[in-house]
């Protein structure tokens, strides 16, 4: 099984500590359990930043990095072992396991954090943490600092600087390691298989949620128990609702079905969209729109290469889509003027992609010093143009209305261009028709 090694987690912490100012400390809390109903929780998912730095899979934990600390730089607070609770809820590593299994230099029970952490902060000039993400955690940081301040007359030295950790940490997360790329590729393979399966199951009378069930089946069978985000299965007019998740309509012959779904594998997301016809054949208008989106996607993928900036793929899609909509008579006028007026936004109202990684909309700045970021090998992004003609759009002839098409793939920037991680599911209309016919 592909996994992030203990030494890679260690390297990540070292890289972060190398970026921190001298005599500082970083504090990163684990995710908390979230209630779903009364006394029942949602499946626990670890916070991506916390996971990135240590891989510790439990809630009620806090990671602390103290560069240069004699007794160890990586300190973890976590739940203690508890045979009775473990009988009900499963294994806990406990402080000993945190050291033995996750490489912590020093670990303490989470219940002791108020007594111990102020001592680790005391004397440090600067505290890094993710500010404003959790009002509760902001308050706890201030309580720890105030405790130190209350002892100033006895010589305690509180920190004077507080710095948001996100910028530095998210810059590290933006460029993926070889092991991360293997996990993202695996998420892409499982997801591609799931889309193929859903296409084969699509026929009139099947409900959108039944296609969702096929996707989830393939995810779980592949070792990815959770989707990276709620599955979007939109048929007919629902294909025009960008974040549709109702998934309750029965498919009708002649509909398009837009499926946007991706699994999460070992914490890493896939994000894939395919659009296909119920009954197995695109009609003339559907094919025209589909071909245009595919052409836009191809142009964008060709623009993903080192040296190009983040917005180059988006600009490529705007160019192809505006020209194509004009040629089909859905927009009228000069292409450059239509682009300048953003006329395409009536049909293409989102951007061509986003970073992808532990989070489906992954972290990392899109602009650096006011300029679009340059693409570099190891960055991973989606390429996902779409055209959506609202069912109620009376500006266009009725035959066009209710057509929604998005095609989305995950790509990694390489030294010479890019590699598509999700091409296990066809994109060419003929290949989709053939797959559906074989189903
Ligand atoms: N699945 C959400 C997106 O494509 O960004
Ligand atoms: Mn998507
Ligand atoms: Mn996406």
Coordinates of C-alpha atoms in Angstrom, one line a residue, residues 92-305:
X92 CA -5.7 5.1 20.7
X93 CA -2.0 5.6 20.4
X94 CA -1.6 7.5 23.7
X95 CA 1.5 9.6 24.4
X96 CA 3.8 6.5 24.1
X97 CA 2.4 5.6 20.7
X98 CA 2.7 9.2 19.6
X99 CA 6.5 8.9 20.1
X100 CA 6.9 5.3 19.0
X101 CA 4.6 5.3 16.0
X102 CA 4.5 8.9 14.9
X103 CA 7.9 10.2 15.7
X104 CA 7.0 12.7 18.4
X105 CA 10.1 13.6 20.5
X106 CA 7.9 14.2 23.5
X107 CA 4.2 13.6 24.1
X108 CA 1.8 14.5 26.9
X109 CA -1.9 13.8 27.7
X110 CA -4.1 16.4 26.2
X111 CA -5.6 17.0 29.6
X112 CA -2.3 18.4 30.7
X113 CA -1.9 20.9 27.9
X114 CA -3.0 24.0 30.0
X115 CA -0.2 23.2 32.5
X116 CA 2.5 22.3 30.0
X117 CA 2.1 24.4 26.8
X118 CA 2.5 27.8 28.4
X119 CA 5.9 26.6 29.6
X120 CA 6.8 25.8 26.0
X121 CA 5.6 29.1 24.8
X122 CA 7.3 31.1 27.5
X123 CA 10.5 32.8 26.4
X124 CA 9.7 32.4 22.7
X125 CA 9.5 35.6 20.7
X126 CA 6.9 34.5 18.2
X127 CA 3.9 32.2 18.0
X128 CA 2.8 30.8 14.7
X129 CA -0.7 29.4 14.4
X130 CA -3.6 29.4 12.0
X131 CA -5.4 32.6 13.1
X132 CA -9.1 33.0 13.0
X133 CA -9.9 29.5 11.8
X134 CA -11.4 28.5 15.1
X135 CA -12.7 31.1 17.6
X136 CA -12.3 28.5 20.3
X137 CA -8.6 27.8 19.5
X138 CA -7.9 31.5 19.2
X139 CA -9.2 32.0 22.7
X140 CA -7.1 29.1 24.0
X141 CA -3.9 30.5 22.5
X142 CA -4.7 33.8 24.2
X143 CA -5.5 32.1 27.5
X144 CA -2.1 30.4 27.4
X145 CA -0.3 33.6 26.5
X146 CA -2.2 35.6 29.2
X147 CA -1.2 33.0 31.8
X148 CA 2.5 33.8 30.9
X149 CA 1.7 37.5 31.0
X150 CA 0.3 37.1 34.5
X151 CA 3.6 35.9 35.6
X152 CA 5.7 38.6 34.0
X153 CA 6.5 40.2 37.4
X154 CA 8.1 36.8 38.3
X155 CA 10.3 37.1 35.2
X156 CA 8.2 35.2 32.7
X157 CA 8.6 36.4 29.1
X158 CA 5.5 36.3 26.9
X159 CA 5.8 36.2 23.2
X160 CA 5.4 39.6 21.5
X161 CA 4.6 38.4 17.9
X162 CA 1.8 36.3 16.5
X163 CA 2.0 35.2 12.9
X164 CA -0.4 33.3 10.8
X165 CA 1.0 29.9 10.0
X166 CA -1.1 29.3 6.9
X167 CA 1.0 31.2 4.4
X168 CA 4.2 29.3 5.1
X169 CA 2.7 25.9 5.6
X170 CA 0.4 26.1 2.6
X171 CA 3.3 27.1 0.4
X172 CA 5.0 23.8 1.4
X173 CA 1.8 21.8 0.8
X174 CA 1.4 23.3 -2.7
X175 CA 4.3 21.4 -4.3
X176 CA 3.7 17.6 -4.0
X177 CA 6.3 15.0 -3.2
X178 CA 6.8 11.8 -5.2
X179 CA 4.8 9.9 -2.5
X180 CA 2.0 12.4 -2.6
X181 CA 1.8 12.2 -6.4
X182 CA 1.5 8.4 -6.1
X183 CA -1.5 8.9 -3.7
X184 CA -3.1 11.5 -5.9
X185 CA -2.6 9.2 -8.9
X186 CA -4.2 6.3 -7.0
X187 CA -7.2 8.6 -6.0
X188 CA -7.5 9.5 -9.7
X189 CA -7.4 5.8 -10.8
X190 CA -10.1 4.7 -8.3
X191 CA -12.2 7.8 -9.3
X192 CA -11.9 7.1 -13.0
X193 CA -13.1 3.5 -12.4
X194 CA -16.1 4.8 -10.5
X195 CA -17.0 7.2 -13.3
X196 CA -16.8 4.3 -15.8
X197 CA -19.1 2.2 -13.6
X198 CA -21.6 5.0 -13.3
X199 CA -21.7 5.5 -17.0
X200 CA -22.4 1.8 -17.6
X201 CA -25.3 1.9 -15.1
X202 CA -27.0 5.0 -16.6
X203 CA -30.2 4.3 -18.3
X204 CA -33.8 5.8 -18.3
X205 CA -35.5 5.2 -15.0
X206 CA -32.4 5.0 -12.9
X207 CA -32.3 7.6 -10.1
X208 CA -29.4 10.0 -9.7
X209 CA -28.8 8.6 -6.2
X210 CA -28.4 5.1 -7.7
X211 CA -25.5 6.4 -9.8
X212 CA -24.1 8.0 -6.7
X213 CA -24.3 4.5 -5.1
X214 CA -22.3 3.0 -7.9
X215 CA -19.6 5.7 -7.4
X216 CA -19.4 5.1 -3.7
X217 CA -19.3 1.4 -4.2
X218 CA -16.2 1.7 -6.5
X219 CA -14.6 4.2 -4.2
X220 CA -14.9 2.0 -1.1
X221 CA -13.9 -1.1 -3.1
X222 CA -10.7 0.7 -4.1
X223 CA -9.8 1.4 -0.5
X224 CA -11.2 5.0 -0.5
X225 CA -14.1 4.9 1.9
X226 CA -15.1 8.5 1.6
X227 CA -15.7 10.9 -1.3
X228 CA -13.5 14.0 -1.2
X229 CA -16.7 16.1 -1.4
X230 CA -20.4 15.3 -1.9
X231 CA -21.1 13.6 -5.2
X232 CA -22.8 15.7 -7.8
X233 CA -25.1 13.7 -10.0
X234 CA -27.2 16.1 -12.1
X235 CA -29.4 14.8 -14.9
X236 CA -31.3 16.9 -17.4
X237 CA -31.8 20.5 -16.0
X238 CA -29.9 19.6 -12.9
X239 CA -26.7 19.4 -15.0
X240 CA -26.9 23.2 -15.0
X241 CA -26.7 23.6 -11.2
X242 CA -23.0 23.8 -10.4
X243 CA -23.1 22.3 -6.9
X244 CA -26.2 20.2 -7.2
X245 CA -26.2 17.4 -4.6
X246 CA -30.0 16.6 -4.3
X247 CA -29.4 13.6 -6.5
X248 CA -33.1 12.6 -6.4
X249 CA -34.3 12.8 -10.0
X250 CA -35.0 9.8 -12.3
X251 CA -32.9 9.8 -15.5
X252 CA -34.8 10.3 -18.8
X253 CA -33.8 9.2 -22.3
X254 CA -32.1 12.0 -24.0
X255 CA -30.9 13.7 -20.8
X256 CA -27.3 14.6 -20.2
X257 CA -25.9 13.5 -16.8
X258 CA -23.2 15.5 -15.3
X259 CA -21.3 13.6 -12.6
X260 CA -18.7 15.5 -10.5
X261 CA -17.3 13.1 -8.0
X262 CA -13.9 12.1 -6.6
X263 CA -12.7 9.9 -3.8
X264 CA -10.3 10.7 -1.0
X265 CA -7.5 8.2 -0.8
X266 CA -5.2 8.3 2.3
X267 CA -6.3 11.9 2.7
X268 CA -5.7 12.9 -0.9
X269 CA -8.5 14.1 -3.1
X270 CA -9.5 13.4 -6.7
X271 CA -11.9 15.7 -8.4
X272 CA -13.4 14.5 -11.7
X273 CA -16.3 15.5 -13.8
X274 CA -17.8 13.7 -16.8
X275 CA -21.0 14.4 -18.8
X276 CA -22.7 11.8 -20.8
X277 CA -26.0 11.1 -22.5
X278 CA -28.8 8.8 -21.1
X279 CA -29.5 6.4 -23.9
X280 CA -25.9 6.4 -25.0
X281 CA -25.9 9.1 -27.8
X282 CA -25.3 12.8 -27.7
X283 CA -27.8 14.7 -29.8
X284 CA -26.6 17.4 -32.1
X285 CA -26.8 20.3 -29.7
X286 CA -25.4 18.3 -26.8
X287 CA -22.5 17.1 -29.0
X288 CA -21.8 20.7 -30.2
X289 CA -21.5 22.0 -26.6
X290 CA -19.7 18.9 -25.4
X291 CA -17.1 19.2 -28.2
X292 CA -16.6 22.8 -27.4
X293 CA -15.9 22.1 -23.7
X294 CA -13.6 19.3 -24.6
X295 CA -11.7 21.6 -27.0
X296 CA -11.4 24.2 -24.2
X297 CA -10.2 21.6 -21.8
X298 CA -7.6 20.4 -24.2
X299 CA -6.4 24.0 -24.8
X300 CA -6.1 24.5 -21.0
X301 CA -4.2 21.2 -20.5
X302 CA -1.7 22.3 -23.1
X303 CA -1.3 25.6 -21.2
X304 CA -0.3 23.7 -18.0
X305 CA 3.5 23.8 -18.1

